Short mmCIF file of C-alpha atoms in Angstrom, two decimals:
data_model
loop_
_atom_site.label_atom_id
_atom_site.label_comp_id
_atom_site.label_asym_id
_atom_site.label_seq_id
_atom_site.Cartn_x
_atom_site.Cartn_y
_atom_site.Cartn_z
CA MET A 1096 11.52 -2.16 -6.12
CA LEU A 1097 9.26 -2.83 -9.07
CA ILE A 1098 7.71 -5.95 -7.57
CA LYS A 1099 5.22 -6.20 -4.74
CA PRO A 1100 7.01 -5.10 -1.53
CA ALA A 1101 7.45 -7.48 1.39
CA ILE A 1102 5.88 -4.95 3.77
CA GLU A 1103 3.03 -2.58 2.95
CA ARG A 1104 0.98 0.21 4.49
CA SER A 1105 -1.66 -2.31 5.45
CA ASP A 1106 0.83 -3.91 7.83
CA MET A 1107 1.03 -0.69 9.86
CA ILE A 1108 -2.38 0.74 9.07
CA TYR A 1109 -2.95 2.19 12.56
CA CYS A 1110 0.39 3.98 12.78
CA ALA A 1111 -0.24 7.69 13.40
CA LEU A 1112 3.13 8.74 11.88
CA CYS A 1113 3.61 10.92 14.95
CA LYS A 1114 5.51 14.13 15.45
CA ASP A 1115 8.35 13.44 17.90
CA ALA A 1116 7.23 9.81 17.88
CA PRO A 1117 7.11 8.17 21.34
CA CYS A 1118 8.36 4.90 19.85
CA ASN A 1119 11.67 6.63 19.11
CA SER A 1120 12.00 7.85 22.68
CA ALA A 1121 11.44 4.31 23.91
CA CYS A 1122 14.02 2.76 21.58
CA LEU A 1123 17.73 3.29 22.23
CA ALA A 1124 18.96 1.12 19.37
CA MET A 1125 17.40 2.59 16.22
CA ASP A 1126 14.99 5.09 14.69
CA PRO A 1127 11.77 3.09 14.28
CA ALA A 1128 9.71 6.17 13.40
CA ARG A 1129 11.86 6.91 10.35
CA ALA A 1130 11.68 3.26 9.29
CA LEU A 1131 7.89 3.35 9.60
CA LEU A 1132 7.81 6.43 7.35
CA GLY A 1133 9.86 4.47 4.84
CA ILE A 1134 7.34 1.65 4.84
CA TRP A 1135 4.37 4.02 4.58
CA PHE A 1136 5.86 5.86 1.62
CA ASP A 1137 6.85 2.74 -0.31
CA ASN A 1138 10.54 3.06 0.49
CA GLN A 1139 11.19 -0.20 2.32
CA ASP A 1140 14.61 -0.97 0.80
CA VAL A 1141 16.16 2.28 1.95
CA ALA A 1142 14.46 1.97 5.35
CA ALA A 1143 15.95 -1.50 5.83
CA MET A 1144 19.46 -0.42 4.85
CA LYS A 1145 19.37 2.48 7.31
CA LEU A 1146 18.79 0.17 10.27
CA PRO A 1147 21.74 -0.78 12.49
CA GLU A 1148 23.71 -3.84 11.34
CA LYS A 1149 22.49 -5.99 14.22
CA ASN A 1150 18.79 -6.60 14.77
CA ALA A 1151 18.30 -5.19 18.24
CA CYS A 1152 14.63 -6.21 18.17
CA ALA A 1153 15.44 -9.92 18.44
CA ASP A 1154 15.71 -10.03 22.24
CA CYS A 1155 13.75 -6.85 22.96
CA SER A 1156 10.54 -6.59 25.00
CA ALA A 1157 9.22 -3.95 22.55
CA PRO A 1158 8.89 -0.88 24.78
CA CYS A 1159 8.30 1.02 21.52
CA GLU A 1160 4.93 -0.69 21.16
CA LYS A 1161 3.96 0.15 24.73
CA ALA A 1162 4.93 3.80 24.16
CA CYS A 1163 2.97 4.04 20.89
CA VAL A 1164 0.03 6.46 20.97
CA ASN A 1165 -2.03 3.60 19.52
CA SER A 1166 -0.56 1.13 21.98
CA GLY A 1167 -0.98 -2.47 20.90
CA SER A 1168 -2.22 -1.60 17.41
CA VAL A 1169 1.09 -1.16 15.58
CA PRO A 1170 3.41 -4.20 15.49
CA ILE A 1171 6.58 -2.11 15.49
CA LYS A 1172 8.88 -4.93 16.58
CA GLY A 1173 7.46 -7.23 13.92
CA LEU A 1174 7.80 -4.58 11.24
CA MET A 1175 11.44 -3.86 12.15
CA THR A 1176 12.14 -7.60 12.18
CA ALA A 1177 10.53 -7.95 8.75
CA LEU A 1178 12.79 -5.19 7.42
CA TYR A 1179 15.78 -7.13 8.72
CA GLU A 1180 14.68 -10.61 7.63
CA LYS A 1181 12.57 -10.06 4.49
CA VAL A 1182 13.77 -6.81 2.95
CA LYS A 1183 17.43 -6.31 3.83
CA PRO A 1184 18.65 -9.65 2.41
CA GLU A 1185 16.96 -8.86 -0.92
CA VAL A 1186 18.29 -5.33 -1.53
CA GLU A 1187 20.15 -5.08 -4.82
CA VAL A 1188 22.35 -1.99 -4.46
CA ALA A 1189 23.72 0.20 -1.71
CA ILE A 1190 22.15 3.54 -0.78
CA PRO A 1191 23.58 6.15 -3.18
CA ASP A 1192 26.19 8.51 -1.77
CA ASP A 1193 24.76 11.57 -3.53
CA GLU A 1194 21.60 12.91 -5.18
CA ASN A 1195 23.17 14.14 -8.40
CA ARG A 1196 20.88 11.90 -10.44
CA LEU A 1197 17.94 13.99 -9.28
CA LYS A 1198 19.26 17.25 -10.72
CA CYS A 1199 17.07 18.56 -13.53
CA ASP A 1200 15.65 21.87 -14.73
CA ILE A 1201 12.48 23.85 -15.36
CA CYS A 1202 12.68 25.48 -18.78
CA GLY A 1203 16.48 25.60 -18.51
CA VAL A 1204 16.61 26.88 -14.93
CA PRO A 1205 18.47 24.23 -12.86
CA ILE A 1206 16.83 22.65 -9.81
CA GLU A 1207 18.43 20.23 -7.36
CA ASN A 1208 15.62 17.66 -7.56
CA PRO A 1209 12.21 17.50 -9.30
CA PHE A 1210 10.12 18.21 -6.19
CA LEU A 1211 8.30 21.51 -5.59
CA LEU A 1212 5.47 22.55 -3.31
CA SER A 1213 2.47 23.45 -5.43
CA SER A 1214 0.66 26.77 -5.19
CA SER A 1215 -1.45 26.56 -2.03
CA VAL A 1216 -1.41 27.16 1.69
CA VAL A 1217 1.70 24.93 2.04
CA ALA A 1218 3.74 27.64 0.25
CA SER A 1219 2.14 30.83 1.45
CA THR A 1220 4.49 32.50 3.98
CA TYR A 1221 8.21 33.12 4.32
CA ASP A 1222 8.50 30.80 7.31
CA MET A 1223 6.72 27.91 5.58
CA CYS A 1224 8.77 28.19 2.39
CA ALA A 1225 12.01 28.51 4.35
CA ARG A 1226 11.24 25.38 6.37
CA ALA A 1227 10.42 23.51 3.17
CA PHE A 1228 13.72 24.60 1.62
CA GLU A 1229 15.59 23.53 4.75
CA ALA A 1230 13.84 20.16 4.60
CA GLY A 1231 15.11 19.57 1.05
CA TRP A 1232 12.40 20.73 -1.36
CA ALA A 1233 13.96 22.13 -4.55
CA GLY A 1234 11.45 24.93 -4.90
CA ILE A 1235 7.98 26.28 -4.38
CA SER A 1236 5.09 27.50 -6.45
CA PHE A 1237 4.00 30.30 -4.16
CA LYS A 1238 0.31 30.64 -3.31
CA THR A 1239 -1.33 32.58 -6.13
CA ILE A 1240 -0.69 36.32 -5.98
CA CYS A 1241 -3.46 38.71 -7.00
CA SER A 1242 -4.38 42.35 -6.55
CA PHE A 1243 -8.00 41.85 -5.49
CA ASP A 1244 -9.42 41.17 -2.04
CA ILE A 1245 -9.71 37.58 -0.86
CA HIS A 1246 -12.45 36.57 1.59
CA GLU A 1247 -12.15 32.97 2.75
CA ALA A 1248 -14.85 30.76 4.25
CA SER A 1249 -14.54 28.84 7.52
CA PRO A 1250 -14.33 25.88 7.56
CA ARG A 1251 -13.06 25.30 4.03
CA TYR A 1252 -11.72 21.74 3.92
CA SER A 1253 -13.35 18.32 3.87
CA ALA A 1254 -12.23 14.83 2.98
CA ILE A 1255 -13.11 11.27 2.11
CA LYS A 1256 -11.10 9.06 4.45
CA GLY A 1257 -9.93 5.48 4.56
CA ASP A 1258 -10.68 3.10 7.39
CA ASN A 1259 -7.66 4.24 9.38
CA GLY A 1260 -8.47 7.93 9.00
CA SER A 1261 -5.95 8.71 6.26
CA ILE A 1262 -7.14 11.01 3.47
CA ILE A 1263 -8.10 9.41 0.16
CA GLY A 1264 -9.69 12.45 -1.45
CA PHE A 1265 -9.54 16.05 -0.25
CA LYS A 1266 -11.92 18.90 -1.03
CA ASN A 1267 -11.17 22.57 -0.52
CA ILE A 1268 -12.96 25.84 -1.20
CA GLU A 1269 -9.88 27.96 -0.51
CA GLN A 1270 -8.93 30.75 -2.88
CA LEU A 1271 -5.72 32.77 -3.37
CA SER A 1272 -3.12 34.54 -1.24
CA ASP A 1273 -4.72 37.01 1.16
CA HIS A 1274 -1.45 38.97 1.50
CA SER A 1275 -0.97 42.12 -0.51
CA VAL A 1276 1.23 42.10 -3.60
CA ALA A 1277 3.78 44.22 -1.72
CA GLU A 1278 3.86 41.78 1.21
CA ASN A 1279 4.37 38.83 -1.11
CA MET A 1280 7.16 40.61 -2.98
CA GLU A 1281 8.94 41.17 0.33
CA ILE A 1282 8.72 37.42 0.92
CA PHE A 1283 10.20 36.73 -2.53
CA ARG A 1284 13.14 39.04 -1.92
CA LYS A 1285 13.89 37.50 1.47
CA LEU A 1286 13.61 33.94 0.14
CA LYS A 1287 15.90 34.64 -2.80
CA GLU A 1288 18.42 36.37 -0.54
CA ASN A 1289 18.55 33.52 1.96
CA TYR A 1290 18.03 30.60 -0.45
CA PRO A 1291 19.54 31.73 -3.77
CA SER A 1292 19.75 28.20 -5.22
CA LYS A 1293 16.09 27.37 -4.57
CA PHE A 1294 13.46 27.77 -7.29
CA ILE A 1295 10.64 30.30 -6.88
CA LEU A 1296 7.70 29.80 -9.22
CA ALA A 1297 5.41 32.81 -8.86
CA SER A 1298 1.78 31.83 -9.34
CA ILE A 1299 -0.31 34.84 -10.40
CA MET A 1300 -3.89 35.65 -11.37
CA GLY A 1301 -5.03 38.87 -13.03
CA GLN A 1302 -8.45 40.29 -13.84
CA ASP A 1303 -7.44 41.71 -17.22
CA GLU A 1304 -4.44 41.87 -19.56
CA ALA A 1305 -2.89 44.80 -17.72
CA GLU A 1306 -2.92 42.92 -14.40
CA TRP A 1307 -1.48 39.71 -15.88
CA GLU A 1308 1.28 41.83 -17.41
CA SER A 1309 2.07 43.89 -14.32
CA LEU A 1310 2.03 40.96 -11.89
CA ALA A 1311 4.41 38.93 -14.06
CA LYS A 1312 6.79 41.87 -14.28
CA ILE A 1313 6.85 42.67 -10.56
CA CYS A 1314 7.39 39.01 -9.64
CA GLU A 1315 10.43 38.80 -11.90
CA GLU A 1316 11.80 42.04 -10.49
CA ASN A 1317 11.57 40.63 -6.96
CA GLY A 1318 13.33 37.33 -7.51
CA ALA A 1319 10.93 34.87 -9.16
CA ASP A 1320 12.67 32.29 -11.37
CA ALA A 1321 9.54 31.61 -13.44
CA ILE A 1322 5.88 32.59 -13.62
CA GLU A 1323 2.90 30.25 -13.30
CA LEU A 1324 -0.38 31.57 -14.72
CA ASN A 1325 -3.32 30.31 -12.66
CA PHE A 1326 -5.98 29.57 -15.28
CA SER A 1327 -7.46 26.79 -13.19
CA CYS A 1328 -8.57 27.61 -9.62
CA PRO A 1329 -12.16 26.30 -9.29
CA ASN A 1330 -12.96 28.24 -6.10
CA MET A 1331 -13.19 31.88 -7.19
CA GLN A 1332 -16.04 34.01 -5.85
CA GLU A 1333 -16.30 36.05 -9.03
CA ASP A 1334 -17.05 34.74 -12.52
CA GLY A 1335 -14.45 35.08 -15.25
CA LEU A 1336 -11.47 34.05 -13.12
CA GLY A 1337 -9.51 30.84 -12.52
CA SER A 1338 -10.97 27.79 -14.22
CA ASP A 1339 -13.42 30.00 -16.14
CA ILE A 1340 -10.38 31.20 -18.10
CA GLY A 1341 -8.82 27.74 -18.48
CA GLN A 1342 -11.95 26.45 -20.18
CA VAL A 1343 -11.71 29.05 -22.96
CA PRO A 1344 -8.57 28.63 -25.13
CA GLU A 1345 -8.88 32.14 -26.55
CA LEU A 1346 -8.58 33.62 -23.05
CA VAL A 1347 -5.66 31.35 -22.20
CA GLU A 1348 -3.81 32.57 -25.28
CA ARG A 1349 -4.63 36.25 -24.67
CA PHE A 1350 -3.58 36.33 -21.02
CA THR A 1351 -0.49 34.19 -21.62
CA ARG A 1352 0.63 36.66 -24.27
CA ALA A 1353 0.00 39.55 -21.87
CA ALA A 1354 2.17 37.98 -19.16
CA LYS A 1355 4.96 37.15 -21.64
CA ARG A 1356 5.11 40.76 -22.82
CA SER A 1357 6.49 41.99 -19.52
CA THR A 1358 8.89 39.26 -18.47
CA THR A 1359 12.03 37.51 -19.66
CA ILE A 1360 11.79 34.47 -17.37
CA PRO A 1361 9.93 31.24 -18.26
CA VAL A 1362 6.13 31.24 -18.12
CA LEU A 1363 4.02 28.16 -17.36
CA ALA A 1364 0.26 28.00 -17.86
CA LYS A 1365 -1.49 26.08 -15.07
CA LEU A 1366 -4.48 24.41 -16.70
CA THR A 1367 -7.80 23.11 -15.43
CA PRO A 1368 -8.87 19.45 -15.54
CA ASN A 1369 -12.49 20.58 -15.72
CA VAL A 1370 -12.52 20.06 -19.49
CA ALA A 1371 -12.95 17.11 -21.83
CA THR A 1372 -9.43 17.46 -23.21
CA MET A 1373 -6.56 19.73 -22.16
CA SER A 1374 -4.78 20.04 -25.51
CA PRO A 1375 -6.85 22.99 -26.84
CA ALA A 1376 -5.93 25.14 -23.83
CA ALA A 1377 -2.32 23.89 -23.83
CA GLU A 1378 -1.91 24.70 -27.52
CA ALA A 1379 -3.45 28.12 -26.91
CA ALA A 1380 -0.91 28.73 -24.14
CA LEU A 1381 1.88 27.77 -26.55
CA ARG A 1382 0.57 30.22 -29.14
CA GLY A 1383 0.57 32.89 -26.44
CA GLY A 1384 4.25 32.20 -25.76
CA ALA A 1385 4.15 29.83 -22.77
CA ASP A 1386 7.32 27.87 -22.11
CA GLY A 1387 5.57 25.11 -20.19
CA ILE A 1388 2.37 23.65 -18.79
CA ALA A 1389 1.47 22.93 -15.16
CA ALA A 1390 -1.28 20.37 -14.58
CA ILE A 1391 -3.54 19.46 -13.00
CA ASN A 1392 -5.28 21.83 -10.64
CA THR A 1393 -8.12 20.50 -8.51
CA ILE A 1394 -11.30 18.96 -9.93
CA LYS A 1395 -14.69 20.55 -9.34
CA SER A 1396 -16.54 18.45 -6.78
CA ILE A 1397 -19.13 18.15 -4.07
CA VAL A 1398 -18.34 16.20 -0.91
CA GLY A 1399 -21.55 15.93 1.10
CA VAL A 1400 -24.67 17.67 -0.19
CA SER A 1401 -26.64 18.90 2.81
CA PRO A 1402 -26.40 19.55 6.56
CA TYR A 1403 -28.43 16.34 7.07
CA THR A 1404 -25.77 14.00 5.66
CA PHE A 1405 -22.94 12.59 7.70
CA ALA A 1406 -20.30 13.24 5.03
CA SER A 1407 -17.30 15.36 5.91
CA VAL A 1408 -18.38 18.59 4.24
CA PRO A 1409 -17.04 22.13 4.78
CA ALA A 1410 -20.42 23.55 5.71
CA VAL A 1411 -20.60 27.26 6.55
CA LYS A 1412 -23.82 27.87 8.45
CA GLY A 1413 -25.32 24.76 6.85
CA LYS A 1414 -24.27 25.61 3.29
CA SER A 1415 -21.39 24.49 1.09
CA ALA A 1416 -20.26 25.00 -2.49
CA VAL A 1417 -18.68 23.22 -5.39
CA GLY A 1418 -14.93 23.17 -4.73
CA GLY A 1419 -11.65 21.62 -5.76
CA TYR A 1420 -10.94 17.90 -5.23
CA SER A 1421 -7.39 16.59 -4.80
CA GLY A 1422 -5.48 13.84 -3.07
CA ASN A 1423 -4.43 10.36 -4.12
CA ALA A 1424 -7.91 9.65 -5.54
CA VAL A 1425 -7.35 12.07 -8.45
CA LYS A 1426 -3.99 10.62 -9.56
CA PRO A 1427 -5.40 8.50 -12.43
CA ILE A 1428 -7.20 11.57 -13.80
CA ALA A 1429 -4.09 13.70 -13.51
CA LEU A 1430 -1.97 11.07 -15.26
CA ARG A 1431 -4.47 10.94 -18.11
CA PHE A 1432 -4.06 14.68 -18.75
CA ILE A 1433 -0.26 14.58 -18.35
CA ALA A 1434 -0.10 11.76 -20.90
CA GLU A 1435 -2.35 13.69 -23.28
CA ILE A 1436 -0.03 16.70 -23.16
CA GLY A 1437 3.08 14.54 -23.33
CA GLN A 1438 1.85 12.73 -26.45
CA ASN A 1439 0.74 15.88 -28.28
CA PRO A 1440 3.34 16.54 -31.02
CA THR A 1441 2.39 20.23 -31.16
CA LEU A 1442 3.51 20.62 -27.55
CA LYS A 1443 6.80 18.75 -27.95
CA GLY A 1444 9.59 20.49 -26.06
CA MET A 1445 7.34 22.26 -23.58
CA HIS A 1446 8.14 21.67 -19.94
CA ILE A 1447 5.39 19.84 -18.02
CA SER A 1448 5.14 20.38 -14.28
CA GLY A 1449 2.93 17.55 -13.07
CA MET A 1450 0.74 17.31 -10.00
CA GLY A 1451 -2.39 15.61 -8.75
CA GLY A 1452 -2.50 12.95 -6.03
CA ILE A 1453 1.24 12.39 -5.61
CA GLU A 1454 2.28 10.95 -2.25
CA THR A 1455 5.18 8.55 -2.85
CA TRP A 1456 8.26 8.47 -5.08
CA ARG A 1457 6.49 5.81 -7.12
CA ASP A 1458 3.58 8.20 -7.77
CA ALA A 1459 6.09 10.84 -8.86
CA LEU A 1460 7.85 8.38 -11.16
CA GLU A 1461 4.57 7.65 -12.96
CA PHE A 1462 4.17 11.36 -13.74
CA ILE A 1463 7.77 11.60 -14.93
CA LEU A 1464 7.29 8.59 -17.22
CA MET A 1465 4.25 10.35 -18.69
CA GLY A 1466 6.32 13.41 -19.53
CA ALA A 1467 6.50 15.58 -16.40
CA GLY A 1468 9.88 17.24 -15.93
CA SER A 1469 9.07 18.51 -12.44
CA ILE A 1470 6.64 17.47 -9.71
CA GLN A 1471 4.41 19.62 -7.50
CA ILE A 1472 2.73 18.42 -4.30
CA THR A 1473 0.22 19.90 -1.84
CA THR A 1474 -2.32 17.48 -0.35
CA ALA A 1475 0.24 14.92 0.82
CA VAL A 1476 2.18 17.73 2.51
CA MET A 1477 -0.98 18.98 4.22
CA GLN A 1478 -1.52 15.47 5.56
CA TYR A 1479 2.03 14.36 6.37
CA GLY A 1480 4.21 17.48 6.41
CA TYR A 1481 7.32 18.70 4.61
CA ARG A 1482 9.22 15.66 5.96
CA ILE A 1483 7.96 13.49 3.07
CA ILE A 1484 10.63 15.05 0.86
CA ASP A 1485 13.20 12.64 2.32
CA GLU A 1486 11.18 9.63 1.21
CA LEU A 1487 10.51 11.16 -2.21
CA LYS A 1488 14.17 11.91 -2.90
CA GLU A 1489 15.61 8.74 -1.41
CA GLY A 1490 13.10 6.47 -3.10
CA LEU A 1491 13.46 8.00 -6.56
CA ASN A 1492 17.24 8.21 -6.28
CA TYR A 1493 17.48 4.58 -5.20
CA TYR A 1494 15.26 3.50 -8.08
CA LEU A 1495 17.48 5.32 -10.60
CA VAL A 1496 20.59 3.63 -9.19
CA GLN A 1497 18.90 0.26 -9.13
CA MET A 1498 17.90 0.60 -12.78
CA GLY A 1499 21.28 1.92 -13.87
CA ILE A 1500 19.85 5.31 -14.92
CA LYS A 1501 22.28 8.24 -14.69
CA SER A 1502 19.76 11.08 -14.56
CA VAL A 1503 16.08 11.53 -13.81
CA LYS A 1504 15.93 13.51 -17.05
CA ASP A 1505 16.59 10.27 -18.94
CA VAL A 1506 13.19 8.82 -17.95
CA ILE A 1507 11.02 11.86 -18.68
CA GLY A 1508 8.33 10.63 -21.07
CA ALA A 1509 9.79 7.12 -21.26
CA GLY A 1510 6.40 5.52 -20.63
CA LEU A 1511 4.38 7.42 -23.21
CA ASP A 1512 4.75 4.77 -25.91
CA SER A 1513 2.94 2.27 -23.69
CA VAL A 1514 -0.18 4.44 -23.39
CA SER A 1515 -3.02 4.62 -25.90
CA ASP A 1516 -6.04 6.91 -25.80
CA THR A 1517 -8.21 4.02 -26.99
CA THR A 1518 -8.50 0.36 -25.98
CA ASP A 1519 -8.03 -0.88 -29.56
CA VAL A 1520 -4.39 -1.76 -28.89
CA LEU A 1521 -5.17 -4.19 -26.07
CA GLU A 1522 -4.82 -7.95 -26.41
CA ARG A 1523 -8.33 -9.43 -26.57
CA ASP A 1524 -7.84 -13.01 -27.74
CA THR A 1525 -6.43 -14.44 -24.52
CA VAL A 1526 -7.45 -14.72 -20.88
CA LEU A 1527 -5.19 -14.31 -17.86
CA PHE A 1528 -6.78 -16.29 -15.05
CA PRO A 1529 -6.34 -15.34 -11.38
CA ALA A 1530 -4.26 -17.66 -9.18
CA PHE A 1531 -5.27 -18.40 -5.58
CA ASN A 1532 -2.60 -18.55 -2.88
CA LEU A 1533 -4.34 -20.85 -0.42
CA GLU A 1534 -1.64 -20.36 2.21
CA LYS A 1535 -2.56 -16.67 2.45
CA CYS A 1536 -6.30 -17.19 1.96
CA ASN A 1537 -8.27 -16.81 5.19
CA GLY A 1538 -11.48 -18.24 3.75
CA CYS A 1539 -13.51 -15.03 3.96
CA GLY A 1540 -15.29 -15.62 0.65
CA ARG A 1541 -15.20 -12.00 -0.49
CA CYS A 1542 -13.96 -13.11 -3.91
CA VAL A 1543 -16.94 -15.44 -4.27
CA ILE A 1544 -19.43 -12.71 -3.35
CA SER A 1545 -17.93 -10.22 -5.78
CA CYS A 1546 -17.63 -12.70 -8.63
CA ASN A 1547 -21.22 -13.87 -8.12
CA ASP A 1548 -22.81 -10.43 -7.82
CA GLY A 1549 -20.42 -8.27 -9.83
CA GLY A 1550 -18.65 -10.68 -12.16
CA HIS A 1551 -19.21 -13.94 -14.00
CA GLN A 1552 -20.03 -16.53 -11.33
CA ALA A 1553 -16.68 -18.24 -11.92
CA ILE A 1554 -15.65 -18.96 -8.32
CA ARG A 1555 -17.22 -21.59 -6.10
CA PHE A 1556 -16.70 -21.98 -2.36
CA ASP A 1557 -15.65 -25.45 -1.18
CA ASP A 1558 -14.76 -25.95 2.48
CA ARG A 1559 -14.19 -22.18 2.75
CA LYS A 1560 -11.65 -22.21 -0.06
CA PRO A 1561 -12.19 -20.58 -3.46
CA LYS A 1562 -11.98 -22.69 -6.60
CA LEU A 1563 -11.97 -21.29 -10.12
CA ASP A 1564 -14.27 -22.45 -12.90
CA GLY A 1565 -12.14 -21.77 -15.98
CA SER A 1566 -15.08 -22.25 -18.32
CA LYS A 1567 -16.75 -19.17 -16.88
CA CYS A 1568 -13.82 -16.96 -15.84
CA VAL A 1569 -13.16 -14.04 -18.21
CA GLY A 1570 -10.00 -12.89 -16.42
CA CYS A 1571 -11.41 -9.56 -15.23
CA HIS A 1572 -9.47 -9.82 -11.92
CA LEU A 1573 -12.24 -8.31 -9.79
CA CYS A 1574 -11.52 -11.06 -7.27
CA LYS A 1575 -7.88 -9.98 -7.03
CA ILE A 1576 -8.87 -6.39 -6.33
CA VAL A 1577 -11.40 -7.14 -3.59
CA CYS A 1578 -9.34 -9.77 -1.73
CA PRO A 1579 -8.51 -8.22 1.67
CA ASN A 1580 -5.61 -10.63 2.24
CA ASP A 1581 -3.75 -10.22 -1.07
CA ALA A 1582 -4.20 -13.96 -1.58
CA ILE A 1583 -5.05 -13.70 -5.28
CA GLU A 1584 -2.44 -12.99 -7.93
CA ALA A 1585 -2.32 -12.83 -11.70
CA GLY A 1586 -1.67 -16.18 -13.34
CA LYS A 1587 1.66 -16.90 -15.01
CA LYS A 1588 0.38 -17.74 -18.49
CA ARG A 1589 -2.21 -16.37 -20.86
CA ILE A 1590 -4.66 -18.84 -22.35
CA LYS A 1591 -6.18 -18.50 -25.79
CA LYS A 1592 -9.92 -18.20 -25.51
CA MET A 1593 -10.44 -21.13 -27.86
CA ASP A 1594 -8.26 -23.35 -25.62
CA ARG A 1595 -9.96 -22.59 -22.34
CA PRO A 1596 -11.72 -25.40 -20.41
#
């Protein structure tokens, strides 16, 4: 599972990942829709092992492809056959019988797996939270509770999309829960009554110390297992709230202390990424008594700048506003902040609840390796639904079994030693050349264009095949990144710069 998979998203790029998928209705032998989800969410091994023993696609006329809403665009039969012929023979271990390896905790409170919905619209009503619990999510961070009026704009979402329409980056200008405190407390009581083993993280936002204190207290009294202090929402109408607090460590400390005064359950400070470094605010939260840190919230952004552009912008009567940016595009930024907190010796022992661009189990694993003890997700759920929990749990569980790891808790922070906040630790005396797989190369020449105009003019084009000039190549691997056919790989051996051609 750690190497390049035999099948990737690009092989099914036009799959709509349908609700009640027509391909399933057309196939009597297997569940192709579930297998396609497995491929999309980087879970090919488990998808292959869940197929029937015999490959029913071999002599099939592929009615699934005819039934597909994008008929002719998704090679379902070919993908199922690839799972049988390329993936299944290579699987290393059987699908685990249980999910006990996923059990962990948030500040000592046990949870059945690391996966929670983050504070947003996806966890904002009783029905939504109940359906998420039924689907297999371990808990929710409920949409931020406040005692002031919320007035939302319409529309309030926009996105940067990939070529197939999937969301790469997502912008929102949405604010907090528009239900009253009393209504939200009724939801807490009902959730805790019907789902006593599920984790309720109560996200709150106050306007002064008294409100932070009272909201924390009432949430505990109505069933919350922990409190999350929202010091990071970038979308507030009024100044002095949300990320305005998270950017001032003194305010983080003061309001954390206020919330801790009134509650006995764990308190997490949810911090803003709209700062140069997160440690000052995290250390302030610790001084105020916080038991953990949640990070990151969305990043201040503009997507589209005027009604005359064609960008997808949430324009309200021709006007928009700076809002929060999320989605898979922000994952590298989120990981940077998680690693910063995880490596800070002053914060050692604090729980980190990580979020920011997580879609697959592999994304989640990266956060865990950087020190996150729990994972929160919103944007991927908004795009694909609560159903992704199956792929998250099965993929992570299978990885742990494959690697011989008994508990997910054993890998929390295991990757921190490999990360440096400077580039001084990197090897700089050798070059790793790219290697061209001419069997996969389609002769498009994109590598040549990029190397000529954005690199070091180290690739020439002979008979529509790329050839490397080792005397010029610096091993930057731009060519590998831009190749649309994955025909360029990293070389097998590093070469000392003095020994190069």
